[in-house]
Structures are given as C-alpha cells and as structure tokens.
Amino acid sequence: MDNYQTPQLLLYYHPLASFCHKVLIALYENGTEFEPRLVDLLSEESSAELFAYWPVGKIPLLRDRFREKTVPETTIIIEYLNEFYPGKVKLIPSEFPLALETKLWDRFFDLYVSEPMQKIVVDRLRPENQRDHLGVEQAYQKLLIAYGMLEAQLNSHNFIAGDHFSMADCSAVPALFYTDTILSFRNSYPKLTAYFERLLERPSVKRTIAEAEPYFYMYPLFDQIPKRFLKEKK
C-alpha cells in the first residue's frame, strides 16, 4: 500500500540559481520535507504556475499548501521556515542582538556579494555592443570592498554572524561559490577562504552543489568552476 503523502511545502526553483541554493541549504540543514518543482523561466508552460502565484516571476518561491500561503524572497522564506517548520539547526537566533547580526550579514551577502556577481555574469551574456563596462567595473570594486569587510568580520567568528551556523551562512555559500569563479578571494583573504572551505564540508552544502553540477555547463564561466565540483565524464 502506498503511504506517500504530498509534502506541505512546495519549492519552485532551479538547481543552478544561486539564490535557490541559499534556500535549499536551509531546507537540507534541518531535513525539512518539501517537494522541489524545477522551473524553466524561458518556458511559459514550465513557469506558468510560478507566475500565477507570484507575478514578479522570481525564484525561489515557497508555497505552503497547509496554510495556503505563498512565500517569496529568500530571507523571508528562511524566516518563515524558522518560525513554522523549525528544526535542530536554528537558522535565526532567538536573542535579538544575534538575530539582528544574522540578518545584517545575510543581507550583506545578498546585496554586496551576490548582486555584483550577478551583474558581472549577466553582462557576459550580452552582445558586445550592449555591455555595461562601467557597471561591471563598479561591480568588481564592490566585491573587493566586500571581501575586505568579510575578512575583518571573520577575525573573531567561526561563522559569519557568530559561533553557530545561521541564515547568513546559507546566504554566504552561493555568493562565495560563484564570486570565486569571477574574482577569486583565495590568494589574498585567508580567513574568508578558510570559512568558505568549512562551509563546503557541510552535508547540506555538498548536496546542494552536487544537485547543481549537471547544470553547471549552463553557467557562463563554467570553465572557471574548480574541477573538484565537477563529475568526471565517462
């Protein structure tokens, strides 16, 4: 007899998307049950359901079937999971000062690492005569500033917002994974490098990267992805 029950949570996502990685890591950290629904934003058929729930059309998007609630935006999704689907890993601390620090560095990675990274990647996809050379130069400068600030922050912490893994570290993984292929921090920022390597050892992170691997060929800087993250082709 089939006892399978449809999970209460449905996640619209794509395995290659960095912001989707952030939410996947949060879900995997706590073994939260959910149904993954891969969305191809270039396909109207594939993305129609996503747009019906959230006309902005951004992924990831969480749908809570039990509460009939649509939850957009990565930080809000993780806060929602922390409140309604908590697990052994408390991704947002209960103490206000620590929660505030967690949210600060979560936003820092999203706005000052992931956003410039995406600016550079998207520009690679444009025709030469439509490229934003000034914007890309500014994005590189923002990344250097961010690296320096992260290196300083890690002087007294094992994780970016304290001594425990949090939402901010979920945000850090995809931001650092992709920026490392664009403007590597490994030779000049030893604390940031060691921190990233610690994150890469977490089962939730390993699983997220392994699931993304079949799609890495779609990434414009595929040739810059370290070989250790790629399966050997037979």
JSON list of C-alpha atoms in Angstrom, two decimals:
[
{"chain": "A", "resi": 1, "resn": "MET", "atom": "CA", "xyz": [0.00, 0.00, 0.00]},
{"chain": "A", "resi": 2, "resn": "ASP", "atom": "CA", "xyz": [1.32, 3.44, -0.94]},
{"chain": "A", "resi": 3, "resn": "ASN", "atom": "CA", "xyz": [1.53, 5.64, 2.15]},
{"chain": "A", "resi": 4, "resn": "TYR", "atom": "CA", "xyz": [3.13, 8.58, 0.33]},
{"chain": "A", "resi": 5, "resn": "GLN", "atom": "CA", "xyz": [1.68, 11.94, 1.30]},
{"chain": "A", "resi": 6, "resn": "THR", "atom": "CA", "xyz": [2.23, 15.11, -0.65]},
{"chain": "A", "resi": 7, "resn": "PRO", "atom": "CA", "xyz": [4.60, 17.38, 1.30]},
{"chain": "A", "resi": 8, "resn": "GLN", "atom": "CA", "xyz": [3.08, 20.51, 2.75]},
{"chain": "A", "resi": 9, "resn": "LEU", "atom": "CA", "xyz": [5.84, 22.62, 1.24]},
{"chain": "A", "resi": 10, "resn": "LEU", "atom": "CA", "xyz": [6.40, 23.13, -2.48]},
{"chain": "A", "resi": 11, "resn": "LEU", "atom": "CA", "xyz": [9.52, 24.92, -3.70]},
{"chain": "A", "resi": 12, "resn": "TYR", "atom": "CA", "xyz": [9.68, 26.46, -7.16]},
{"chain": "A", "resi": 13, "resn": "TYR", "atom": "CA", "xyz": [13.38, 26.64, -8.03]},
{"chain": "A", "resi": 14, "resn": "HIS", "atom": "CA", "xyz": [16.20, 25.93, -10.44]},
{"chain": "A", "resi": 15, "resn": "PRO", "atom": "CA", "xyz": [19.28, 23.91, -9.34]},
{"chain": "A", "resi": 16, "resn": "LEU", "atom": "CA", "xyz": [21.73, 26.36, -10.92]},
{"chain": "A", "resi": 17, "resn": "ALA", "atom": "CA", "xyz": [20.34, 29.56, -9.39]},
{"chain": "A", "resi": 18, "resn": "SER", "atom": "CA", "xyz": [22.44, 30.96, -6.56]},
{"chain": "A", "resi": 19, "resn": "PHE", "atom": "CA", "xyz": [19.50, 32.31, -4.55]},
{"chain": "A", "resi": 20, "resn": "CYS", "atom": "CA", "xyz": [17.81, 28.93, -4.81]},
{"chain": "A", "resi": 21, "resn": "HIS", "atom": "CA", "xyz": [20.95, 27.40, -3.30]},
{"chain": "A", "resi": 22, "resn": "LYS", "atom": "CA", "xyz": [20.51, 29.62, -0.26]},
{"chain": "A", "resi": 23, "resn": "VAL", "atom": "CA", "xyz": [17.03, 28.22, 0.47]},
{"chain": "A", "resi": 24, "resn": "LEU", "atom": "CA", "xyz": [17.96, 24.64, -0.42]},
{"chain": "A", "resi": 25, "resn": "ILE", "atom": "CA", "xyz": [20.79, 24.72, 2.12]},
{"chain": "A", "resi": 26, "resn": "ALA", "atom": "CA", "xyz": [18.37, 25.96, 4.78]},
{"chain": "A", "resi": 27, "resn": "LEU", "atom": "CA", "xyz": [15.92, 23.16, 3.97]},
{"chain": "A", "resi": 28, "resn": "TYR", "atom": "CA", "xyz": [18.61, 20.47, 3.91]},
{"chain": "A", "resi": 29, "resn": "GLU", "atom": "CA", "xyz": [20.19, 21.66, 7.16]},
{"chain": "A", "resi": 30, "resn": "ASN", "atom": "CA", "xyz": [17.03, 20.67, 9.02]},
{"chain": "A", "resi": 31, "resn": "GLY", "atom": "CA", "xyz": [15.87, 17.82, 6.82]},
{"chain": "A", "resi": 32, "resn": "THR", "atom": "CA", "xyz": [12.69, 19.76, 6.11]},
{"chain": "A", "resi": 33, "resn": "GLU", "atom": "CA", "xyz": [10.36, 17.79, 3.85]},
{"chain": "A", "resi": 34, "resn": "PHE", "atom": "CA", "xyz": [9.38, 19.60, 0.65]},
{"chain": "A", "resi": 35, "resn": "GLU", "atom": "CA", "xyz": [8.52, 18.97, -2.97]},
{"chain": "A", "resi": 36, "resn": "PRO", "atom": "CA", "xyz": [11.01, 20.52, -5.42]},
{"chain": "A", "resi": 37, "resn": "ARG", "atom": "CA", "xyz": [9.45, 21.92, -8.59]},
{"chain": "A", "resi": 38, "resn": "LEU", "atom": "CA", "xyz": [12.06, 22.82, -11.20]},
{"chain": "A", "resi": 39, "resn": "VAL", "atom": "CA", "xyz": [11.12, 25.92, -13.19]},
{"chain": "A", "resi": 40, "resn": "ASP", "atom": "CA", "xyz": [12.48, 26.94, -16.58]},
{"chain": "A", "resi": 41, "resn": "LEU", "atom": "CA", "xyz": [11.79, 30.67, -16.76]},
{"chain": "A", "resi": 42, "resn": "LEU", "atom": "CA", "xyz": [12.26, 30.59, -20.53]},
{"chain": "A", "resi": 43, "resn": "SER", "atom": "CA", "xyz": [9.36, 28.14, -20.88]},
{"chain": "A", "resi": 44, "resn": "GLU", "atom": "CA", "xyz": [5.84, 29.52, -20.49]},
{"chain": "A", "resi": 45, "resn": "GLU", "atom": "CA", "xyz": [4.50, 26.05, -19.74]},
{"chain": "A", "resi": 46, "resn": "SER", "atom": "CA", "xyz": [7.11, 25.41, -17.04]},
{"chain": "A", "resi": 47, "resn": "SER", "atom": "CA", "xyz": [6.78, 28.81, -15.36]},
{"chain": "A", "resi": 48, "resn": "ALA", "atom": "CA", "xyz": [3.01, 29.41, -15.63]},
{"chain": "A", "resi": 49, "resn": "GLU", "atom": "CA", "xyz": [2.23, 28.10, -12.15]},
{"chain": "A", "resi": 50, "resn": "LEU", "atom": "CA", "xyz": [5.02, 30.18, -10.62]},
{"chain": "A", "resi": 51, "resn": "PHE", "atom": "CA", "xyz": [3.73, 33.37, -12.26]},
{"chain": "A", "resi": 52, "resn": "ALA", "atom": "CA", "xyz": [0.18, 32.56, -11.17]},
{"chain": "A", "resi": 53, "resn": "TYR", "atom": "CA", "xyz": [1.29, 32.58, -7.52]},
{"chain": "A", "resi": 54, "resn": "TRP", "atom": "CA", "xyz": [3.86, 35.36, -7.84]},
{"chain": "A", "resi": 55, "resn": "PRO", "atom": "CA", "xyz": [3.59, 37.54, -10.98]},
{"chain": "A", "resi": 56, "resn": "VAL", "atom": "CA", "xyz": [7.05, 39.00, -10.34]},
{"chain": "A", "resi": 57, "resn": "GLY", "atom": "CA", "xyz": [8.27, 35.59, -11.51]},
{"chain": "A", "resi": 58, "resn": "LYS", "atom": "CA", "xyz": [11.38, 35.32, -9.34]},
{"chain": "A", "resi": 59, "resn": "ILE", "atom": "CA", "xyz": [12.68, 32.07, -7.90]},
{"chain": "A", "resi": 60, "resn": "PRO", "atom": "CA", "xyz": [12.86, 30.54, -5.42]},
{"chain": "A", "resi": 61, "resn": "LEU", "atom": "CA", "xyz": [9.24, 30.70, -4.31]},
{"chain": "A", "resi": 62, "resn": "LEU", "atom": "CA", "xyz": [7.81, 28.66, -1.45]},
{"chain": "A", "resi": 63, "resn": "ARG", "atom": "CA", "xyz": [4.21, 27.52, -1.39]},
{"chain": "A", "resi": 64, "resn": "ASP", "atom": "CA", "xyz": [2.81, 26.25, 1.93]},
{"chain": "A", "resi": 65, "resn": "ARG", "atom": "CA", "xyz": [-0.10, 24.05, 0.93]},
{"chain": "A", "resi": 66, "resn": "PHE", "atom": "CA", "xyz": [-1.23, 23.54, 4.53]},
{"chain": "A", "resi": 67, "resn": "ARG", "atom": "CA", "xyz": [-1.55, 27.25, 5.28]},
{"chain": "A", "resi": 68, "resn": "GLU", "atom": "CA", "xyz": [-2.35, 28.20, 1.66]},
{"chain": "A", "resi": 69, "resn": "LYS", "atom": "CA", "xyz": [0.46, 30.71, 1.85]},
{"chain": "A", "resi": 70, "resn": "THR", "atom": "CA", "xyz": [2.84, 31.90, -0.86]},
{"chain": "A", "resi": 71, "resn": "VAL", "atom": "CA", "xyz": [6.24, 32.96, 0.46]},
{"chain": "A", "resi": 72, "resn": "PRO", "atom": "CA", "xyz": [8.67, 34.83, -1.85]},
{"chain": "A", "resi": 73, "resn": "GLU", "atom": "CA", "xyz": [12.22, 36.17, -1.34]},
{"chain": "A", "resi": 74, "resn": "THR", "atom": "CA", "xyz": [14.98, 34.04, 0.15]},
{"chain": "A", "resi": 75, "resn": "THR", "atom": "CA", "xyz": [15.35, 35.79, 3.50]},
{"chain": "A", "resi": 76, "resn": "ILE", "atom": "CA", "xyz": [11.59, 35.79, 4.07]},
{"chain": "A", "resi": 77, "resn": "ILE", "atom": "CA", "xyz": [11.40, 32.11, 3.09]},
{"chain": "A", "resi": 78, "resn": "ILE", "atom": "CA", "xyz": [14.05, 31.15, 5.64]},
{"chain": "A", "resi": 79, "resn": "GLU", "atom": "CA", "xyz": [12.40, 33.28, 8.33]},
{"chain": "A", "resi": 80, "resn": "TYR", "atom": "CA", "xyz": [9.12, 31.53, 7.53]},
{"chain": "A", "resi": 81, "resn": "LEU", "atom": "CA", "xyz": [10.75, 28.10, 7.81]},
{"chain": "A", "resi": 82, "resn": "ASN", "atom": "CA", "xyz": [12.40, 29.12, 11.07]},
{"chain": "A", "resi": 83, "resn": "GLU", "atom": "CA", "xyz": [9.01, 30.09, 12.52]},
{"chain": "A", "resi": 84, "resn": "PHE", "atom": "CA", "xyz": [6.66, 27.41, 11.16]},
{"chain": "A", "resi": 85, "resn": "TYR", "atom": "CA", "xyz": [8.97, 24.50, 10.27]},
{"chain": "A", "resi": 86, "resn": "PRO", "atom": "CA", "xyz": [11.82, 24.72, 12.81]},
{"chain": "A", "resi": 87, "resn": "GLY", "atom": "CA", "xyz": [14.45, 22.03, 13.09]},
{"chain": "A", "resi": 88, "resn": "LYS", "atom": "CA", "xyz": [17.51, 21.23, 15.17]},
{"chain": "A", "resi": 89, "resn": "VAL", "atom": "CA", "xyz": [19.52, 24.00, 13.45]},
{"chain": "A", "resi": 90, "resn": "LYS", "atom": "CA", "xyz": [18.10, 27.35, 14.49]},
{"chain": "A", "resi": 91, "resn": "LEU", "atom": "CA", "xyz": [18.88, 29.48, 11.47]},
{"chain": "A", "resi": 92, "resn": "ILE", "atom": "CA", "xyz": [17.85, 32.74, 13.15]},
{"chain": "A", "resi": 93, "resn": "PRO", "atom": "CA", "xyz": [18.82, 33.09, 16.82]},
{"chain": "A", "resi": 94, "resn": "SER", "atom": "CA", "xyz": [16.15, 33.90, 19.38]},
{"chain": "A", "resi": 95, "resn": "GLU", "atom": "CA", "xyz": [18.23, 36.61, 21.04]},
{"chain": "A", "resi": 96, "resn": "PHE", "atom": "CA", "xyz": [17.56, 39.93, 19.32]},
{"chain": "A", "resi": 97, "resn": "PRO", "atom": "CA", "xyz": [21.20, 41.15, 19.05]},
{"chain": "A", "resi": 98, "resn": "LEU", "atom": "CA", "xyz": [22.28, 37.85, 17.46]},
{"chain": "A", "resi": 99, "resn": "ALA", "atom": "CA", "xyz": [19.22, 37.79, 15.20]},
{"chain": "A", "resi": 100, "resn": "LEU", "atom": "CA", "xyz": [19.99, 41.32, 14.06]},
{"chain": "A", "resi": 101, "resn": "GLU", "atom": "CA", "xyz": [23.61, 40.38, 13.34]},
{"chain": "A", "resi": 102, "resn": "THR", "atom": "CA", "xyz": [22.45, 37.34, 11.38]},
{"chain": "A", "resi": 103, "resn": "LYS", "atom": "CA", "xyz": [20.06, 39.39, 9.28]},
{"chain": "A", "resi": 104, "resn": "LEU", "atom": "CA", "xyz": [22.71, 42.04, 8.66]},
{"chain": "A", "resi": 105, "resn": "TRP", "atom": "CA", "xyz": [25.21, 39.58, 7.21]},
{"chain": "A", "resi": 106, "resn": "ASP", "atom": "CA", "xyz": [22.51, 37.75, 5.32]},
{"chain": "A", "resi": 107, "resn": "ARG", "atom": "CA", "xyz": [21.65, 41.00, 3.55]},
{"chain": "A", "resi": 108, "resn": "PHE", "atom": "CA", "xyz": [25.34, 41.78, 3.14]},
{"chain": "A", "resi": 109, "resn": "PHE", "atom": "CA", "xyz": [25.97, 38.62, 1.12]},
{"chain": "A", "resi": 110, "resn": "ASP", "atom": "CA", "xyz": [22.84, 39.14, -0.97]},
{"chain": "A", "resi": 111, "resn": "LEU", "atom": "CA", "xyz": [23.39, 42.82, -1.73]},
{"chain": "A", "resi": 112, "resn": "TYR", "atom": "CA", "xyz": [27.18, 43.25, -1.77]},
{"chain": "A", "resi": 113, "resn": "VAL", "atom": "CA", "xyz": [28.42, 39.87, -2.98]},
{"chain": "A", "resi": 114, "resn": "SER", "atom": "CA", "xyz": [25.66, 38.09, -4.91]},
{"chain": "A", "resi": 115, "resn": "GLU", "atom": "CA", "xyz": [24.29, 41.22, -6.59]},
{"chain": "A", "resi": 116, "resn": "PRO", "atom": "CA", "xyz": [27.63, 42.43, -8.04]},
{"chain": "A", "resi": 117, "resn": "MET", "atom": "CA", "xyz": [28.43, 38.84, -9.03]},
{"chain": "A", "resi": 118, "resn": "GLN", "atom": "CA", "xyz": [25.18, 38.58, -10.97]},
{"chain": "A", "resi": 119, "resn": "LYS", "atom": "CA", "xyz": [25.83, 41.96, -12.60]},
{"chain": "A", "resi": 120, "resn": "ILE", "atom": "CA", "xyz": [29.12, 40.61, -13.98]},
{"chain": "A", "resi": 121, "resn": "VAL", "atom": "CA", "xyz": [27.66, 37.27, -15.09]},
{"chain": "A", "resi": 122, "resn": "VAL", "atom": "CA", "xyz": [24.65, 38.79, -16.84]},
{"chain": "A", "resi": 123, "resn": "ASP", "atom": "CA", "xyz": [26.90, 41.25, -18.67]},
{"chain": "A", "resi": 124, "resn": "ARG", "atom": "CA", "xyz": [28.83, 38.29, -20.13]},
{"chain": "A", "resi": 125, "resn": "LEU", "atom": "CA", "xyz": [25.61, 37.15, -21.79]},
{"chain": "A", "resi": 126, "resn": "ARG", "atom": "CA", "xyz": [25.01, 40.45, -23.59]},
{"chain": "A", "resi": 127, "resn": "PRO", "atom": "CA", "xyz": [26.18, 41.29, -27.11]},
{"chain": "A", "resi": 128, "resn": "GLU", "atom": "CA", "xyz": [29.46, 43.22, -27.03]},
{"chain": "A", "resi": 129, "resn": "ASN", "atom": "CA", "xyz": [27.81, 46.48, -28.12]},
{"chain": "A", "resi": 130, "resn": "GLN", "atom": "CA", "xyz": [25.30, 46.30, -25.24]},
{"chain": "A", "resi": 131, "resn": "ARG", "atom": "CA", "xyz": [27.71, 45.60, -22.41]},
{"chain": "A", "resi": 132, "resn": "ASP", "atom": "CA", "xyz": [27.87, 47.86, -19.37]},
{"chain": "A", "resi": 133, "resn": "HIS", "atom": "CA", "xyz": [31.62, 48.26, -18.92]},
{"chain": "A", "resi": 134, "resn": "LEU", "atom": "CA", "xyz": [31.35, 50.93, -16.22]},
{"chain": "A", "resi": 135, "resn": "GLY", "atom": "CA", "xyz": [28.76, 48.95, -14.27]},
{"chain": "A", "resi": 136, "resn": "VAL", "atom": "CA", "xyz": [30.93, 45.83, -14.40]},
{"chain": "A", "resi": 137, "resn": "GLU", "atom": "CA", "xyz": [34.00, 47.76, -13.24]},
{"chain": "A", "resi": 138, "resn": "GLN", "atom": "CA", "xyz": [31.99, 49.11, -10.30]},
{"chain": "A", "resi": 139, "resn": "ALA", "atom": "CA", "xyz": [30.77, 45.58, -9.50]},
{"chain": "A", "resi": 140, "resn": "TYR", "atom": "CA", "xyz": [34.35, 44.32, -9.30]},
{"chain": "A", "resi": 141, "resn": "GLN", "atom": "CA", "xyz": [35.21, 47.17, -6.93]},
{"chain": "A", "resi": 142, "resn": "LYS", "atom": "CA", "xyz": [32.22, 46.31, -4.73]},
{"chain": "A", "resi": 143, "resn": "LEU", "atom": "CA", "xyz": [33.39, 42.71, -4.49]},
{"chain": "A", "resi": 144, "resn": "LEU", "atom": "CA", "xyz": [36.85, 43.79, -3.34]},
{"chain": "A", "resi": 145, "resn": "ILE", "atom": "CA", "xyz": [35.34, 46.01, -0.65]},
{"chain": "A", "resi": 146, "resn": "ALA", "atom": "CA", "xyz": [33.05, 43.17, 0.44]},
{"chain": "A", "resi": 147, "resn": "TYR", "atom": "CA", "xyz": [35.96, 40.70, 0.64]},
{"chain": "A", "resi": 148, "resn": "GLY", "atom": "CA", "xyz": [37.87, 43.06, 2.90]},
{"chain": "A", "resi": 149, "resn": "MET", "atom": "CA", "xyz": [34.89, 43.54, 5.20]},
{"chain": "A", "resi": 150, "resn": "LEU", "atom": "CA", "xyz": [34.24, 39.81, 5.39]},
{"chain": "A", "resi": 151, "resn": "GLU", "atom": "CA", "xyz": [37.89, 39.10, 6.19]},
{"chain": "A", "resi": 152, "resn": "ALA", "atom": "CA", "xyz": [37.69, 41.57, 9.09]},
{"chain": "A", "resi": 153, "resn": "GLN", "atom": "CA", "xyz": [34.39, 40.15, 10.33]},
{"chain": "A", "resi": 154, "resn": "LEU", "atom": "CA", "xyz": [35.86, 36.65, 10.46]},
{"chain": "A", "resi": 155, "resn": "ASN", "atom": "CA", "xyz": [38.65, 37.72, 12.82]},
{"chain": "A", "resi": 156, "resn": "SER", "atom": "CA", "xyz": [36.60, 36.68, 15.84]},
{"chain": "A", "resi": 157, "resn": "HIS", "atom": "CA", "xyz": [33.97, 34.28, 14.48]},
{"chain": "A", "resi": 158, "resn": "ASN", "atom": "CA", "xyz": [33.82, 30.70, 13.25]},
{"chain": "A", "resi": 159, "resn": "PHE", "atom": "CA", "xyz": [30.76, 31.58, 11.20]},
{"chain": "A", "resi": 160, "resn": "ILE", "atom": "CA", "xyz": [29.95, 34.96, 9.73]},
{"chain": "A", "resi": 161, "resn": "ALA", "atom": "CA", "xyz": [27.49, 36.07, 12.43]},
{"chain": "A", "resi": 162, "resn": "GLY", "atom": "CA", "xyz": [28.82, 34.20, 15.44]},
{"chain": "A", "resi": 163, "resn": "ASP", "atom": "CA", "xyz": [29.80, 30.72, 16.55]},
{"chain": "A", "resi": 164, "resn": "HIS", "atom": "CA", "xyz": [26.83, 28.86, 15.06]},
{"chain": "A", "resi": 165, "resn": "PHE", "atom": "CA", "xyz": [25.64, 28.19, 11.51]},
{"chain": "A", "resi": 166, "resn": "SER", "atom": "CA", "xyz": [22.81, 30.55, 10.56]},
{"chain": "A", "resi": 167, "resn": "MET", "atom": "CA", "xyz": [20.78, 32.03, 7.73]},
{"chain": "A", "resi": 168, "resn": "ALA", "atom": "CA", "xyz": [23.72, 34.32, 6.97]},
{"chain": "A", "resi": 169, "resn": "ASP", "atom": "CA", "xyz": [25.89, 31.30, 6.20]},
{"chain": "A", "resi": 170, "resn": "CYS", "atom": "CA", "xyz": [23.18, 29.90, 3.91]},
{"chain": "A", "resi": 171, "resn": "SER", "atom": "CA", "xyz": [23.48, 33.18, 2.03]},
{"chain": "A", "resi": 172, "resn": "ALA", "atom": "CA", "xyz": [27.27, 33.04, 2.05]},
{"chain": "A", "resi": 173, "resn": "VAL", "atom": "CA", "xyz": [27.68, 29.71, 0.25]},
{"chain": "A", "resi": 174, "resn": "PRO", "atom": "CA", "xyz": [26.25, 30.51, -3.19]},
{"chain": "A", "resi": 175, "resn": "ALA", "atom": "CA", "xyz": [27.57, 34.08, -3.08]},
{"chain": "A", "resi": 176, "resn": "LEU", "atom": "CA", "xyz": [31.12, 32.89, -2.47]},
{"chain": "A", "resi": 177, "resn": "PHE", "atom": "CA", "xyz": [30.87, 29.86, -4.73]},
{"chain": "A", "resi": 178, "resn": "TYR", "atom": "CA", "xyz": [30.09, 31.93, -7.80]},
{"chain": "A", "resi": 179, "resn": "THR", "atom": "CA", "xyz": [32.20, 35.00, -6.99]},
{"chain": "A", "resi": 180, "resn": "ASP", "atom": "CA", "xyz": [35.20, 32.72, -6.59]},
{"chain": "A", "resi": 181, "resn": "THR", "atom": "CA", "xyz": [34.87, 31.95, -10.32]},
{"chain": "A", "resi": 182, "resn": "ILE", "atom": "CA", "xyz": [34.86, 35.65, -11.18]},
{"chain": "A", "resi": 183, "resn": "LEU", "atom": "CA", "xyz": [37.24, 37.34, -8.76]},
{"chain": "A", "resi": 184, "resn": "SER", "atom": "CA", "xyz": [38.83, 34.74, -6.52]},
{"chain": "A", "resi": 185, "resn": "PHE", "atom": "CA", "xyz": [39.44, 35.63, -2.90]},
{"chain": "A", "resi": 186, "resn": "ARG", "atom": "CA", "xyz": [41.68, 32.62, -2.19]},
{"chain": "A", "resi": 187, "resn": "ASN", "atom": "CA", "xyz": [45.13, 34.19, -2.54]},
{"chain": "A", "resi": 188, "resn": "SER", "atom": "CA", "xyz": [44.50, 37.37, -0.57]},
{"chain": "A", "resi": 189, "resn": "TYR", "atom": "CA", "xyz": [41.86, 36.59, 2.05]},
{"chain": "A", "resi": 190, "resn": "PRO", "atom": "CA", "xyz": [42.89, 33.57, 4.15]},
{"chain": "A", "resi": 191, "resn": "LYS", "atom": "CA", "xyz": [40.14, 33.83, 6.78]},
{"chain": "A", "resi": 192, "resn": "LEU", "atom": "CA", "xyz": [37.45, 34.14, 4.14]},
{"chain": "A", "resi": 193, "resn": "THR", "atom": "CA", "xyz": [38.94, 31.17, 2.27]},
{"chain": "A", "resi": 194, "resn": "ALA", "atom": "CA", "xyz": [39.08, 29.01, 5.42]},
{"chain": "A", "resi": 195, "resn": "TYR", "atom": "CA", "xyz": [35.49, 29.99, 6.28]},
{"chain": "A", "resi": 196, "resn": "PHE", "atom": "CA", "xyz": [34.26, 29.04, 2.82]},
{"chain": "A", "resi": 197, "resn": "GLU", "atom": "CA", "xyz": [36.07, 25.71, 2.99]},
{"chain": "A", "resi": 198, "resn": "ARG", "atom": "CA", "xyz": [34.38, 24.98, 6.34]},
{"chain": "A", "resi": 199, "resn": "LEU", "atom": "CA", "xyz": [31.01, 25.68, 4.78]},
{"chain": "A", "resi": 200, "resn": "LEU", "atom": "CA", "xyz": [31.77, 23.38, 1.85]},
{"chain": "A", "resi": 201, "resn": "GLU", "atom": "CA", "xyz": [32.16, 20.46, 4.27]},
{"chain": "A", "resi": 202, "resn": "ARG", "atom": "CA", "xyz": [28.57, 20.68, 5.50]},
{"chain": "A", "resi": 203, "resn": "PRO", "atom": "CA", "xyz": [26.32, 17.90, 4.13]},
{"chain": "A", "resi": 204, "resn": "SER", "atom": "CA", "xyz": [23.63, 20.43, 3.17]},
{"chain": "A", "resi": 205, "resn": "VAL", "atom": "CA", "xyz": [26.14, 22.35, 1.07]},
{"chain": "A", "resi": 206, "resn": "LYS", "atom": "CA", "xyz": [27.63, 19.25, -0.54]},
{"chain": "A", "resi": 207, "resn": "ARG", "atom": "CA", "xyz": [24.15, 18.08, -1.52]},
{"chain": "A", "resi": 208, "resn": "THR", "atom": "CA", "xyz": [23.17, 21.45, -3.00]},
{"chain": "A", "resi": 209, "resn": "ILE", "atom": "CA", "xyz": [26.33, 21.69, -5.10]},
{"chain": "A", "resi": 210, "resn": "ALA", "atom": "CA", "xyz": [26.05, 18.06, -6.24]},
{"chain": "A", "resi": 211, "resn": "GLU", "atom": "CA", "xyz": [22.48, 18.67, -7.42]},
{"chain": "A", "resi": 212, "resn": "ALA", "atom": "CA", "xyz": [23.59, 21.77, -9.30]},
{"chain": "A", "resi": 213, "resn": "GLU", "atom": "CA", "xyz": [26.51, 20.03, -11.01]},
{"chain": "A", "resi": 214, "resn": "PRO", "atom": "CA", "xyz": [24.55, 18.64, -14.02]},
{"chain": "A", "resi": 215, "resn": "TYR", "atom": "CA", "xyz": [23.54, 22.24, -14.82]},
{"chain": "A", "resi": 216, "resn": "PHE", "atom": "CA", "xyz": [26.93, 23.92, -14.40]},
{"chain": "A", "resi": 217, "resn": "TYR", "atom": "CA", "xyz": [27.53, 23.74, -18.16]},
{"chain": "A", "resi": 218, "resn": "MET", "atom": "CA", "xyz": [24.89, 26.49, -18.49]},
{"chain": "A", "resi": 219, "resn": "TYR", "atom": "CA", "xyz": [26.93, 28.89, -16.35]},
{"chain": "A", "resi": 220, "resn": "PRO", "atom": "CA", "xyz": [28.78, 31.48, -18.50]},
{"chain": "A", "resi": 221, "resn": "LEU", "atom": "CA", "xyz": [32.00, 30.98, -16.53]},
{"chain": "A", "resi": 222, "resn": "PHE", "atom": "CA", "xyz": [31.78, 27.19, -16.50]},
{"chain": "A", "resi": 223, "resn": "ASP", "atom": "CA", "xyz": [35.49, 26.87, -17.28]},
{"chain": "A", "resi": 224, "resn": "GLN", "atom": "CA", "xyz": [36.30, 28.68, -14.02]},
{"chain": "A", "resi": 225, "resn": "ILE", "atom": "CA", "xyz": [34.46, 26.20, -11.77]},
{"chain": "A", "resi": 226, "resn": "PRO", "atom": "CA", "xyz": [37.06, 24.13, -9.89]},
{"chain": "A", "resi": 227, "resn": "LYS", "atom": "CA", "xyz": [37.33, 20.57, -11.16]},
{"chain": "A", "resi": 228, "resn": "ARG", "atom": "CA", "xyz": [36.58, 19.15, -7.71]},
{"chain": "A", "resi": 229, "resn": "PHE", "atom": "CA", "xyz": [32.97, 20.26, -8.11]},
{"chain": "A", "resi": 230, "resn": "LEU", "atom": "CA", "xyz": [32.58, 18.54, -11.47]},
{"chain": "A", "resi": 231, "resn": "LYS", "atom": "CA", "xyz": [31.95, 14.86, -12.05]},
{"chain": "A", "resi": 232, "resn": "GLU", "atom": "CA", "xyz": [34.31, 13.08, -14.38]},
{"chain": "A", "resi": 233, "resn": "LYS", "atom": "CA", "xyz": [32.60, 12.35, -17.67]},
{"chain": "A", "resi": 234, "resn": "LYS", "atom": "CA", "xyz": [32.97, 8.76, -18.83]}
]
